[in-house]
C-alpha positions as a printed Julia matrix, in Angstrom:
251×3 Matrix{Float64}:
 110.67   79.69   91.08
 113.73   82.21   92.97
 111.8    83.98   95.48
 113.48   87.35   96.56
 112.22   88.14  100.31
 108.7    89.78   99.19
 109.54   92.89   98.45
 111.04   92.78   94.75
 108.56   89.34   94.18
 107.91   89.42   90.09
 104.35   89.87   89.61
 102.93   88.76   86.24
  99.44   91.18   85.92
  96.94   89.69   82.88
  94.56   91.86   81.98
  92.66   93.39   78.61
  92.26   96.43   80.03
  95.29   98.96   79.41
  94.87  101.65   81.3
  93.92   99.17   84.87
  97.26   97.57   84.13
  98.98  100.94   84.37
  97.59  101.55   87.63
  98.31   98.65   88.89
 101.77   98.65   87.23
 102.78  101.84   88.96
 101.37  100.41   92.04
 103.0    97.59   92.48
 106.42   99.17   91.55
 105.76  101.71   94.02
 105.62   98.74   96.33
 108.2    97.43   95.63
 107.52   95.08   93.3
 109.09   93.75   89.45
 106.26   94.08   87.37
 105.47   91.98   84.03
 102.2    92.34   81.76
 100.27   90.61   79.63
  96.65   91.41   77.79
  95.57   88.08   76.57
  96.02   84.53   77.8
  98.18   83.4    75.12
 100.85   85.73   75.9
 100.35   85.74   79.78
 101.45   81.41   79.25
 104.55   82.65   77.12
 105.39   85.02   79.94
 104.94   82.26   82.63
 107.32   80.07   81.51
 109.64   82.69   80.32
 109.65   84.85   83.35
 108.55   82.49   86.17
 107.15   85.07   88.05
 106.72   84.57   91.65
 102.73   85.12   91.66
 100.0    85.79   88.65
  97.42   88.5    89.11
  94.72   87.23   86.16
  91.63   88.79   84.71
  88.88   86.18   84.18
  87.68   87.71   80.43
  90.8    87.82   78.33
  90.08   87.98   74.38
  91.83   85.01   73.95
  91.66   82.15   76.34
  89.91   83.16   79.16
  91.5    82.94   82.85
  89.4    79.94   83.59
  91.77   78.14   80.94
  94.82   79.69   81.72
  94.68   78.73   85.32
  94.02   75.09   84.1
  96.67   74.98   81.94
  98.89   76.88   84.92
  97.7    73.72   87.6
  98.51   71.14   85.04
 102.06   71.91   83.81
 104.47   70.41   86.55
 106.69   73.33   85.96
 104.32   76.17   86.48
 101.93   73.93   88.73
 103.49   76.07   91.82
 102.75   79.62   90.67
 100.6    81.73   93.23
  97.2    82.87   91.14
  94.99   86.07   92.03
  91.6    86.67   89.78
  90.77   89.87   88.92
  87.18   89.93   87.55
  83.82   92.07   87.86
  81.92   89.0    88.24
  80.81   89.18   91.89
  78.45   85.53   91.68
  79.78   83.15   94.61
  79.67   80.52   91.89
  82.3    82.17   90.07
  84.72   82.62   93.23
  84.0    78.78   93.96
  84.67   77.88   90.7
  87.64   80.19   90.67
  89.21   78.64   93.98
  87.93   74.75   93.13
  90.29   75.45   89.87
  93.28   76.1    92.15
  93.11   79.88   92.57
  94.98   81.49   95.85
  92.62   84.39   96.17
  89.73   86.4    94.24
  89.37   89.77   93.81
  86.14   91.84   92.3
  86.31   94.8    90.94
  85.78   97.68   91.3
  88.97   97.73   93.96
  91.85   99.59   95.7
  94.89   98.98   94.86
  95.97   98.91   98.22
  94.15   95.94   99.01
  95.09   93.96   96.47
  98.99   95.02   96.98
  97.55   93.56  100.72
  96.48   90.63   99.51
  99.26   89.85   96.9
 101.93   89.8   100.35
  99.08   87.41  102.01
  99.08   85.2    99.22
 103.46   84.95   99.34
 103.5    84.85  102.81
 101.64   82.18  102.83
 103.16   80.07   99.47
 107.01   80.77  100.28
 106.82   79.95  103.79
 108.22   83.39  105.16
 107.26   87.27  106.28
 107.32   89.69  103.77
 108.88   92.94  104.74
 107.08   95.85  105.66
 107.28   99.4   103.9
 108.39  101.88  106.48
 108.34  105.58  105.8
 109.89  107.74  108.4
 109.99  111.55  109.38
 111.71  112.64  111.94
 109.19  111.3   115.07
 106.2   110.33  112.29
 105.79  106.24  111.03
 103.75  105.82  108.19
 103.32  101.75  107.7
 102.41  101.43  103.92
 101.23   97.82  103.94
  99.56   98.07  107.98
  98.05  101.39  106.36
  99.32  103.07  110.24
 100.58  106.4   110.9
 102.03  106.73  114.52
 103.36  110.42  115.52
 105.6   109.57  119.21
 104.4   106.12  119.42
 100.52  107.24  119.15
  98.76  105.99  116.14
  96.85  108.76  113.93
  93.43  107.07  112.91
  93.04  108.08  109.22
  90.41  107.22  106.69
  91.71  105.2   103.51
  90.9   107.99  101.3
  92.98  110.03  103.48
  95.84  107.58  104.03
  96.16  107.11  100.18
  96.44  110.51   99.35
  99.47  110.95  102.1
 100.98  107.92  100.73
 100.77  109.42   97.09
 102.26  112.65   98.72
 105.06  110.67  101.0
 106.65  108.77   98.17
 107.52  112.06   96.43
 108.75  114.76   99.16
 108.71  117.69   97.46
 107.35  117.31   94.37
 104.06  118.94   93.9
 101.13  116.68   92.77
  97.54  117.63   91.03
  94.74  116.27   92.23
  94.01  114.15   89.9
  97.74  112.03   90.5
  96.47  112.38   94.06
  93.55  110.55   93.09
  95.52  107.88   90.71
  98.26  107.26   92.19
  96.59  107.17   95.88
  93.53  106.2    95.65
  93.7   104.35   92.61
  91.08  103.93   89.63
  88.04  102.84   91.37
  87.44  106.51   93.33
  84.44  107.74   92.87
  84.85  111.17   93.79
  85.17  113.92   92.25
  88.9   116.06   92.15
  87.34  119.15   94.48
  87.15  116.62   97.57
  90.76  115.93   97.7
  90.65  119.84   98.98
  88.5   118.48  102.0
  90.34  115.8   102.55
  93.67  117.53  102.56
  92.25  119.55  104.81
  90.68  116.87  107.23
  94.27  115.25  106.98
  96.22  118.89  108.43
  94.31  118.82  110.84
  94.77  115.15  111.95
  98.38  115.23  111.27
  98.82  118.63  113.21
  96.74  117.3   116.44
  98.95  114.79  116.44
 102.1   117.03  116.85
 103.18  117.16  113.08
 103.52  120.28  111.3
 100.32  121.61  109.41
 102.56  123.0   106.66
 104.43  119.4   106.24
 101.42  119.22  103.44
 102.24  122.76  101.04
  99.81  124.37   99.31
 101.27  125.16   95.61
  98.78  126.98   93.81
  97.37  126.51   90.39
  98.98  122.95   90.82
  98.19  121.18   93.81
  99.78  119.67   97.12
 102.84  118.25   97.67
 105.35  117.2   101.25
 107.26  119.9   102.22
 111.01  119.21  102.03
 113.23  119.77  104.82
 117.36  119.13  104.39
 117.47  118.03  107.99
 114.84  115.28  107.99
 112.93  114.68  104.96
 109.32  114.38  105.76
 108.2   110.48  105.22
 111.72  110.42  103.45
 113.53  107.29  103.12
 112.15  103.4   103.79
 112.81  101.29  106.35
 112.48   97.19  105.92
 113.43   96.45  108.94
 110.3    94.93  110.41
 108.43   92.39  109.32
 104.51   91.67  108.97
């Protein structure tokens, strides 16, 4: 396995469900991560030893072989024996998470989720099988930090104490500066699939964020307004709010 210093790891996602692994596709890219999918077990095995990805995210009910056997066949193969494994499953029993981890899985993960905590979780899992730090996403503005993987936002040094719901819709709004977003890509590609809300609270929360954001000394404007659409991050030529990434720090 070639690991690449965390942040462009290849992450092999198995799951049946198409539209989950497009969230968590555009997830994971946004975070920096190669991405590589598979729906059933069959063709998640041809990808392992194809791709050697550097960690497997995998469902537990696949229509073919289920993750159970996968992950067997994963533990017993000298060449894939290695490969970091995540299971993604809506069975919540502790006897399936024991049997899950006895079987030689890294970490387990019930849904319904966010896919900020298992983005959290995948860097846990790396740090912890390459032997090294994984970089941290850094977004910076001017004298605003937004730490995508700490989920911190520090205006002059001072941390800004936001709610996840509110921190994922900045995110979704910071890694696009100036282009305008509806609410329901705020709620997608922030928040993720497992929101429960409905799109008419992302007004509140907008709003809730302002006035956070402005307290703090930033702008109330930095978050625009653009009717019959919905928000997006102002632009500015001088310094691009959250505009550019830093990886110079590590977690």
């Amino acid at each position: 396995m070639t690991h690449r210093n965390g942040l462009d790891d290849r992450i092999l996602v198995v799951d049946d469900d198409h539209r989950l692994v497009r969230l968590l596709r555009a997830s994971l890219e946004q975070a920096g991560h190669q991405v590589v999918v598979a729906y059933d077990g069959e063709t998640a095995l041809h990808s392992l030893r194809r791709q050697r990805p550097d960690l497997v995210v995998l469902d537990l009910m696949l229509p073919d072989r289920d993750g159970w056997d996968v992950t067997r066949v994963i533990r017993r193969d000298a060449a894939l024996a290695e490969t970091p494994i995540i299971m993604l499953t809506a069975r919540v029993e502790p006897h399936y998470r024991i049997t899950g981890l006895e079987l030689g899985a890294d970490d387990y993960v019930t849904k319904p989720f966010h896919p900020g905590e298992l983005i959290a979780r995948i860097r846990a899992v790396l740090r912890r099988t390459q032997g090294g730090l994984v970089a941290s996403k850094l977004i910076r503005a001017g004298n605003s930090l937004m730490d995508v993987d700490d989920h911190r936002v520090e205006v002059r040094g001072q941390e800004v104490h936001l709610t996840p719901t509110e921190f994922g819709l900045l995110r979704a709004l910071a890694e696009r500066p100036g282009h305008a977003l509806t609410r329901s890509e705020m709620i997608e590609v922030g928040l993720g699939y497992s929101y429960e809300g409905v799109e008419r609270k992302v007004d509140s929360h907008v709003h809730n964020l302002r006035r956070k954001l402005d307290e703090g000394g930033v702008p109330e404007d930095l978050i625009e307004t653009v009717f019959g659409v919905g928000y997006r991050l102002a632009a500015n030529e001088t310094s691009p709010p959250f505009g550019g990434t830093e990886a110079g720090r590590t977690s």
